[in-house]
Amino acid sequence: MTNNVTELTPADYPLSINRPELLTTPTGKSLDDLTMAAVVAGEITSEDLRISPDTLALQGQLAAAAGRRQLADNFTRASEMTAIPDAEVLAMYNSLRPNASSAAQLEDLASRLESTYSATTCAALVREAAQVYADRNLLAEED
Amino acid sequence: MTAVAPQPTGSSIRTSKRTEILEARPVNLDGFVEEWPEKGLVAMESDYDPQPSVRVEDGRIVELDGRTRDRFDFMDTFIADHAIDVETCEEAMAVPSVEIARMIVDPRTSRADVVAVGRGLTPAKILDVVKLMNVVEIMMGIQKTRSRRTPANQAHSTSAKDNPIQVAADAAEGAVRGFAELETTLGVVRYAPLVAIGLQVGGQVGRGGTLTQCALEEATELDLGMRGITAYAETISIYGTESVFVDGDVTPWSKAFLASAYASRGIKMRFTSGTGSEVQMGNAEGRSMLYLEIRCILMARGAGVQGLQNGSISCIGVPGAMPGGIRAVAAENLVASWMDLECASGNDQSFSHSPMRRTSRLLPQMLPGTDFVCSGYSAVPNKDNMFAGSNLETDDYDDWNVIQRDMQVDGGLRHVREDVILQVRNKAARAMQALFVELDLPPITDEEVEAATYANSSDDYPDRDVLADLEGARSVMERGITGLDLVRFLERAGFGDVAENYLKVLRQRVSGDLLQTAAVLTADFVPLAAINDANDYAGPGTGYRLTGERWDELKKLRHVTSAENPEEEVV
């Protein structure tokens, strides 16, 4: 998740114009590779139009440099989530609804985020939710 | 309780001729209600709101607005643990409210300083500050604290018949008139893929770089975003009380998770909230509307979402009925801006029968400028507006442009010549016609293209075979059609410039630039956000000024008499 570049400053924004050399897709392509010719030739897939965890880390640096720590934290969670398939992200979201999950189910979710996806900050958010849901009587009954 | 006079009945009471005229005025069709603070039916001045307080122990907030941690509901917990800066809150809370209110208004205090003190304040303290401000001071505050320097506007493009050709043509016209973002929704939800495609295609025809969204239930909205059929999302509702949150089947933690999910796909997103929603949903817990909305705003910041749509939104009838209600709505926009969030500031729901009142409700956002003055402006006639009608609609385009010119304010729109409008409407419809062939969808006839070019409302289009369209919409989802497929088809069908615009919008999600606060794309595909276009208002002569080319553009109207020849109009 680390980039061997110096800390970004607000002057680097927008990255698509000022620092395109720092941007790659999760499939290793550069922005310049995403041309109409490549699209027509069938060389570009939807995977090539996704954001990479490294890019989210860079945007997090910019958000932090602009004094927006919560936005930066959001980008940290998001960078962890890039690895999680679409359907599973939605399922995880649904399991965080009130009275949808038991304490054990939320702990399982947190463990899965950590062990399968190395999503430690996401796991921390889930554990925090589990604690609050317990205090506010918003957990599902244990099976 | 105050005494309640019976409504006059029958004709036995003689009224003056003037009263008859006043009774017939549209404003008397509006609803007005007495305050009932115990039930939260009060805009922003309630004895039942808590007093500001904060206490920190071991680096953690243990008391918030008179409640100790053991008595926190989940909103208090989330706000205390995520929204408020623990290191600065005791110092910030010690600053007298009147001092903070004056900092907001005083141009010599920078936006950065005002934002910094705001990061340490509790909901009750923020309420205490804005209660000191009259509506002009609130507008001063919005002018200074708005996050993006350049104001913008957002449109609705929908169809009473869910006609995707209409949505495309009206999106193209809206985009060329200047809307930076376009939003649609559906009557029949299964039509969503075709209508969302129409919005995207129309937007890219009208003005490359326009961003589009389709407001639906969360799973479908996210799905369309992940496929690249839409570019951003906004209809992610949050609420000011725990009980209403639970009724909505969500929590601050689930919504924070969803915010990250969108960012993880490179998709811009903001939350939605607004005064009146809690009392309308029957659980305001005896708090004023603005107090509860401030809790929403802090929850949004705590979740790390880049922005918020607020300003009562679909509940505008509730604060609109209350004394000081529209002042409170302006105050909620101020607080969202002050809390350093992108603010899409309402003016998006049918609000009053009175044209005067519709305009006065608009000015607190339009005059100071906000990130999106309307969220949105109906770019279709209100009878086609599937968000139940907006405060502004297509009939108001010329009035809007004249108000911009009168006041020399930038409300994000411009007058566009008829030939240009017809050209983009026609092109959007033809692009859809070609795309439907490529997608093997029910054909769009030349008659429909012709209708789209010259239409006003859905009445002006031939009816479509709805069942066939719905079957086509289903197949678009089942075949897993993505934005990339649409780009390829548009290119192949001879709409290379539209395809190129669309591809550039999709490429943005690789860079993540649109995830930053208040980001929009210019016509040159330059991301403009509260970083490279940060609001630098610091009093007269600073900040965004309507000058130069843009001012020349806004001087143009449908009819302006030539100075050289009074017999001619300027084109």
PDB file of C-alpha atoms in Angstrom, chain A residues 9-17 23-26 29-37 39-52 55-56 58-63 66-75 77-90 92-94 96-100 109 113 122 125-126 128-129 132-133 136 138, chain B residues 70-74 77-78 81-87 111 119 147 218-219 222-223 226-227 236 242 245-246 248-266 301-306 340 482-484 487-488 491 496 499-501 503 506-517 519-520 524-532:
ATOM      1  CA  THR A   9       0.619  18.193  -1.457  1.00  0.00           C
ATOM      2  CA  PRO A  10      -2.582  19.897  -2.618  1.00  0.00           C
ATOM      3  CA  ALA A  11      -0.619  21.205  -5.624  1.00  0.00           C
ATOM      4  CA  ASP A  12      -0.489  17.641  -6.971  1.00  0.00           C
ATOM      5  CA  TYR A  13      -4.273  17.591  -7.425  1.00  0.00           C
ATOM      6  CA  PRO A  14      -5.769  16.607  -9.824  1.00  0.00           C
ATOM      7  CA  LEU A  15      -3.592  13.536 -10.099  1.00  0.00           C
ATOM      8  CA  SER A  16      -5.045  12.683 -13.523  1.00  0.00           C
ATOM      9  CA  ILE A  17      -3.447  15.855 -14.863  1.00  0.00           C
ATOM     10  CA  LEU A  23      -1.609   6.201 -11.459  1.00  0.00           C
ATOM     11  CA  THR A  24      -2.008   2.605 -12.523  1.00  0.00           C
ATOM     12  CA  THR A  25      -5.051   0.391 -12.750  1.00  0.00           C
ATOM     13  CA  PRO A  26      -5.279  -2.758 -10.618  1.00  0.00           C
ATOM     14  CA  LYS A  29      -2.144  -0.244 -17.000  1.00  0.00           C
ATOM     15  CA  SER A  30      -1.456   3.478 -17.081  1.00  0.00           C
ATOM     16  CA  LEU A  31      -4.062   6.158 -17.789  1.00  0.00           C
ATOM     17  CA  ASP A  32      -2.518   6.614 -21.231  1.00  0.00           C
ATOM     18  CA  ASP A  33      -3.233   2.980 -22.014  1.00  0.00           C
ATOM     19  CA  LEU A  34      -6.975   3.549 -21.640  1.00  0.00           C
ATOM     20  CA  THR A  35      -7.538   4.840 -25.158  1.00  0.00           C
ATOM     21  CA  MET A  36     -10.464   4.483 -27.526  1.00  0.00           C
ATOM     22  CA  ALA A  37      -8.282   2.431 -29.849  1.00  0.00           C
ATOM     23  CA  VAL A  39     -11.299  -0.123 -26.128  1.00  0.00           C
ATOM     24  CA  VAL A  40     -12.272  -0.849 -29.728  1.00  0.00           C
ATOM     25  CA  ALA A  41      -9.576  -3.502 -29.994  1.00  0.00           C
ATOM     26  CA  GLY A  42     -11.087  -5.197 -26.958  1.00  0.00           C
ATOM     27  CA  GLU A  43      -7.920  -4.692 -24.935  1.00  0.00           C
ATOM     28  CA  ILE A  44      -9.700  -2.919 -22.087  1.00  0.00           C
ATOM     29  CA  THR A  45     -11.971  -4.687 -19.631  1.00  0.00           C
ATOM     30  CA  SER A  46     -14.016  -3.326 -16.752  1.00  0.00           C
ATOM     31  CA  GLU A  47     -11.192  -4.443 -14.453  1.00  0.00           C
ATOM     32  CA  ASP A  48      -9.007  -1.865 -16.176  1.00  0.00           C
ATOM     33  CA  LEU A  49     -11.405   0.923 -15.190  1.00  0.00           C
ATOM     34  CA  ARG A  50     -11.209   0.324 -11.464  1.00  0.00           C
ATOM     35  CA  ILE A  51      -9.311   2.316  -8.909  1.00  0.00           C
ATOM     36  CA  SER A  52      -6.292   0.677  -7.285  1.00  0.00           C
ATOM     37  CA  THR A  55      -4.368   5.374  -5.888  1.00  0.00           C
ATOM     38  CA  LEU A  56      -6.801   5.534  -2.971  1.00  0.00           C
ATOM     39  CA  LEU A  58      -2.590   8.811  -2.762  1.00  0.00           C
ATOM     40  CA  GLN A  59      -6.004  10.468  -2.658  1.00  0.00           C
ATOM     41  CA  GLY A  60      -5.971   9.878   1.099  1.00  0.00           C
ATOM     42  CA  GLN A  61      -2.714  11.796   1.325  1.00  0.00           C
ATOM     43  CA  LEU A  62      -4.320  14.692  -0.546  1.00  0.00           C
ATOM     44  CA  ALA A  63      -7.391  14.629   1.699  1.00  0.00           C
ATOM     45  CA  ALA A  66      -6.308  19.440   2.888  1.00  0.00           C
ATOM     46  CA  GLY A  67      -7.161  18.898   6.579  1.00  0.00           C
ATOM     47  CA  ARG A  68      -9.874  16.292   5.975  1.00  0.00           C
ATOM     48  CA  ARG A  69      -8.869  13.408   8.232  1.00  0.00           C
ATOM     49  CA  GLN A  70     -12.221  11.594   8.126  1.00  0.00           C
ATOM     50  CA  LEU A  71     -12.201  11.647   4.317  1.00  0.00           C
ATOM     51  CA  ALA A  72      -8.655  10.259   4.427  1.00  0.00           C
ATOM     52  CA  ASP A  73      -9.826   7.501   6.808  1.00  0.00           C
ATOM     53  CA  ASN A  74     -12.650   6.699   4.392  1.00  0.00           C
ATOM     54  CA  PHE A  75     -10.099   6.306   1.590  1.00  0.00           C
ATOM     55  CA  ARG A  77     -11.095   1.717   4.319  1.00  0.00           C
ATOM     56  CA  ALA A  78     -11.871   1.998   0.613  1.00  0.00           C
ATOM     57  CA  SER A  79      -8.355   0.958  -0.396  1.00  0.00           C
ATOM     58  CA  GLU A  80      -8.790  -2.171   1.715  1.00  0.00           C
ATOM     59  CA  MET A  81     -12.168  -2.846   0.113  1.00  0.00           C
ATOM     60  CA  THR A  82     -10.884  -2.803  -3.460  1.00  0.00           C
ATOM     61  CA  ALA A  83      -9.974  -6.477  -3.011  1.00  0.00           C
ATOM     62  CA  ILE A  84     -13.491  -7.521  -1.991  1.00  0.00           C
ATOM     63  CA  PRO A  85     -15.809  -8.675  -4.821  1.00  0.00           C
ATOM     64  CA  ASP A  86     -18.858  -6.469  -5.538  1.00  0.00           C
ATOM     65  CA  ALA A  87     -21.439  -8.956  -4.275  1.00  0.00           C
ATOM     66  CA  GLU A  88     -19.579  -9.569  -1.060  1.00  0.00           C
ATOM     67  CA  VAL A  89     -19.227  -5.857  -0.355  1.00  0.00           C
ATOM     68  CA  LEU A  90     -23.010  -5.544  -0.622  1.00  0.00           C
ATOM     69  CA  MET A  92     -21.203  -7.127   4.213  1.00  0.00           C
ATOM     70  CA  TYR A  93     -23.086  -3.840   4.091  1.00  0.00           C
ATOM     71  CA  ASN A  94     -26.372  -5.656   4.605  1.00  0.00           C
ATOM     72  CA  LEU A  96     -24.257  -4.235   9.287  1.00  0.00           C
ATOM     73  CA  ARG A  97     -27.923  -3.243   9.229  1.00  0.00           C
ATOM     74  CA  PRO A  98     -29.621  -3.021  12.652  1.00  0.00           C
ATOM     75  CA  ASN A  99     -30.743  -6.382  14.052  1.00  0.00           C
ATOM     76  CA  ALA A 100     -29.298  -8.171  11.005  1.00  0.00           C
ATOM     77  CA  LEU A 109     -17.202 -10.657   9.461  1.00  0.00           C
ATOM     78  CA  LEU A 113     -12.050  -8.789   6.631  1.00  0.00           C
ATOM     79  CA  CYS A 122     -12.671  -2.081   8.027  1.00  0.00           C
ATOM     80  CA  LEU A 125     -15.179  -0.403  12.139  1.00  0.00           C
ATOM     81  CA  VAL A 126     -17.192  -3.637  12.246  1.00  0.00           C
ATOM     82  CA  GLU A 128     -16.854  -0.963  16.908  1.00  0.00           C
ATOM     83  CA  ALA A 129     -20.335  -1.375  15.415  1.00  0.00           C
ATOM     84  CA  VAL A 132     -22.411  -0.239  19.964  1.00  0.00           C
ATOM     85  CA  TYR A 133     -25.117  -2.584  18.643  1.00  0.00           C
ATOM     86  CA  ARG A 136     -28.150  -0.413  22.048  1.00  0.00           C
ATOM     87  CA  LEU A 138     -29.448  -3.901  17.918  1.00  0.00           C
TER      88      LEU A 138
ATOM     89  CA  ASP B  70     -23.361   5.733  29.519  1.00  0.00           C
ATOM     90  CA  ARG B  71     -26.460   7.554  28.249  1.00  0.00           C
ATOM     91  CA  PHE B  72     -25.261   8.066  24.657  1.00  0.00           C
ATOM     92  CA  ASP B  73     -27.488   6.847  21.849  1.00  0.00           C
ATOM     93  CA  PHE B  74     -25.639   5.607  18.777  1.00  0.00           C
ATOM     94  CA  THR B  77     -21.371   7.723  20.115  1.00  0.00           C
ATOM     95  CA  PHE B  78     -20.643   8.024  16.414  1.00  0.00           C
ATOM     96  CA  ASP B  81     -15.871   9.096  18.306  1.00  0.00           C
ATOM     97  CA  HIS B  82     -15.651  10.109  14.641  1.00  0.00           C
ATOM     98  CA  ALA B  83     -16.861  13.625  13.904  1.00  0.00           C
ATOM     99  CA  ILE B  84     -15.423  15.873  16.612  1.00  0.00           C
ATOM    100  CA  ASP B  85     -11.696  16.578  17.040  1.00  0.00           C
ATOM    101  CA  VAL B  86     -10.964  15.403  20.565  1.00  0.00           C
ATOM    102  CA  GLU B  87      -7.730  17.399  20.798  1.00  0.00           C
ATOM    103  CA  ARG B 111     -12.391  30.067   6.004  1.00  0.00           C
ATOM    104  CA  ARG B 119     -14.093  20.749  13.952  1.00  0.00           C
ATOM    105  CA  SER B 147     -16.053  24.374  -0.190  1.00  0.00           C
ATOM    106  CA  GLU B 218     -29.140   1.243  -2.595  1.00  0.00           C
ATOM    107  CA  ALA B 219     -28.231  -2.111  -4.126  1.00  0.00           C
ATOM    108  CA  LEU B 222     -24.485   0.794  -6.408  1.00  0.00           C
ATOM    109  CA  ASP B 223     -24.758  -1.858  -9.133  1.00  0.00           C
ATOM    110  CA  MET B 226     -20.081  -0.302 -10.408  1.00  0.00           C
ATOM    111  CA  ARG B 227     -20.983  -1.086 -14.017  1.00  0.00           C
ATOM    112  CA  ILE B 236     -27.810   7.623   0.598  1.00  0.00           C
ATOM    113  CA  GLU B 242     -31.314   6.698  16.426  1.00  0.00           C
ATOM    114  CA  PHE B 245     -32.072   5.501  11.613  1.00  0.00           C
ATOM    115  CA  VAL B 246     -33.248   2.068  12.810  1.00  0.00           C
ATOM    116  CA  GLY B 248     -34.615   3.208   7.917  1.00  0.00           C
ATOM    117  CA  ASP B 249     -32.852  -0.144   8.514  1.00  0.00           C
ATOM    118  CA  VAL B 250     -29.412   1.453   8.668  1.00  0.00           C
ATOM    119  CA  THR B 251     -26.930   2.782  11.216  1.00  0.00           C
ATOM    120  CA  PRO B 252     -24.072   5.283  11.083  1.00  0.00           C
ATOM    121  CA  TRP B 253     -21.670   2.322  10.857  1.00  0.00           C
ATOM    122  CA  SER B 254     -23.476   0.656   7.970  1.00  0.00           C
ATOM    123  CA  LYS B 255     -23.589   3.977   6.121  1.00  0.00           C
ATOM    124  CA  ALA B 256     -19.894   4.634   6.788  1.00  0.00           C
ATOM    125  CA  PHE B 257     -19.169   1.183   5.361  1.00  0.00           C
ATOM    126  CA  LEU B 258     -21.249   2.013   2.278  1.00  0.00           C
ATOM    127  CA  ALA B 259     -19.385   5.310   1.823  1.00  0.00           C
ATOM    128  CA  SER B 260     -16.123   3.368   1.684  1.00  0.00           C
ATOM    129  CA  ALA B 261     -17.648   0.824  -0.690  1.00  0.00           C
ATOM    130  CA  TYR B 262     -18.407   3.562  -3.207  1.00  0.00           C
ATOM    131  CA  ALA B 263     -14.934   5.070  -2.850  1.00  0.00           C
ATOM    132  CA  SER B 264     -13.417   1.608  -3.322  1.00  0.00           C
ATOM    133  CA  ARG B 265     -14.958   1.559  -6.806  1.00  0.00           C
ATOM    134  CA  GLY B 266     -13.774   5.087  -7.532  1.00  0.00           C
ATOM    135  CA  ARG B 301     -18.378  14.163   8.379  1.00  0.00           C
ATOM    136  CA  GLY B 302     -17.611  11.368  10.812  1.00  0.00           C
ATOM    137  CA  ALA B 303     -18.231   8.793   8.091  1.00  0.00           C
ATOM    138  CA  GLY B 304     -15.702  10.541   5.871  1.00  0.00           C
ATOM    139  CA  VAL B 305     -18.119  10.989   3.000  1.00  0.00           C
ATOM    140  CA  GLN B 306     -17.054  13.913   0.807  1.00  0.00           C
ATOM    141  CA  ASP B 340     -16.197  21.327   5.150  1.00  0.00           C
ATOM    142  CA  THR B 482     -21.183  -2.074 -18.651  1.00  0.00           C
ATOM    143  CA  GLY B 483     -20.277   1.515 -19.375  1.00  0.00           C
ATOM    144  CA  LEU B 484     -17.316   0.228 -21.347  1.00  0.00           C
ATOM    145  CA  VAL B 487     -18.537   3.319 -25.135  1.00  0.00           C
ATOM    146  CA  ARG B 488     -17.605   0.623 -27.643  1.00  0.00           C
ATOM    147  CA  GLU B 491     -17.932   4.427 -31.169  1.00  0.00           C
ATOM    148  CA  GLY B 496     -17.135   8.773 -31.636  1.00  0.00           C
ATOM    149  CA  ALA B 499     -17.989   7.725 -26.870  1.00  0.00           C
ATOM    150  CA  GLU B 500     -14.783   9.648 -26.197  1.00  0.00           C
ATOM    151  CA  ASN B 501     -16.514  11.875 -23.617  1.00  0.00           C
ATOM    152  CA  LEU B 503     -14.657   7.037 -21.832  1.00  0.00           C
ATOM    153  CA  LEU B 506     -15.024   6.382 -16.891  1.00  0.00           C
ATOM    154  CA  ARG B 507     -11.266   6.934 -16.810  1.00  0.00           C
ATOM    155  CA  GLN B 508     -11.776   9.337 -13.931  1.00  0.00           C
ATOM    156  CA  ARG B 509     -12.578   6.481 -11.608  1.00  0.00           C
ATOM    157  CA  VAL B 510      -9.077   5.127 -12.138  1.00  0.00           C
ATOM    158  CA  SER B 511      -7.594   8.409 -10.885  1.00  0.00           C
ATOM    159  CA  GLY B 512      -9.990   8.881  -7.976  1.00  0.00           C
ATOM    160  CA  ASP B 513      -9.925  12.640  -8.516  1.00  0.00           C
ATOM    161  CA  LEU B 514     -13.720  12.852  -8.337  1.00  0.00           C
ATOM    162  CA  LEU B 515     -13.648  11.385  -4.823  1.00  0.00           C
ATOM    163  CA  GLN B 516     -12.312  14.627  -3.365  1.00  0.00           C
ATOM    164  CA  THR B 517     -14.644  17.145  -1.766  1.00  0.00           C
ATOM    165  CA  ALA B 519     -15.364  17.516  -7.321  1.00  0.00           C
ATOM    166  CA  VAL B 520     -16.924  18.129 -10.732  1.00  0.00           C
ATOM    167  CA  ASP B 524     -12.093  20.130 -20.669  1.00  0.00           C
ATOM    168  CA  PHE B 525     -12.251  17.177 -18.260  1.00  0.00           C
ATOM    169  CA  VAL B 526     -10.309  18.988 -15.573  1.00  0.00           C
ATOM    170  CA  PRO B 527     -11.459  17.846 -12.124  1.00  0.00           C
ATOM    171  CA  LEU B 528     -12.430  20.902 -10.096  1.00  0.00           C
ATOM    172  CA  ALA B 529     -12.622  20.243  -6.355  1.00  0.00           C
ATOM    173  CA  ALA B 530     -12.212  21.976  -3.020  1.00  0.00           C
ATOM    174  CA  ILE B 531      -8.446  21.442  -3.390  1.00  0.00           C
ATOM    175  CA  ASN B 532      -7.488  23.010  -6.728  1.00  0.00           C
TER     176      ASN B 532
END
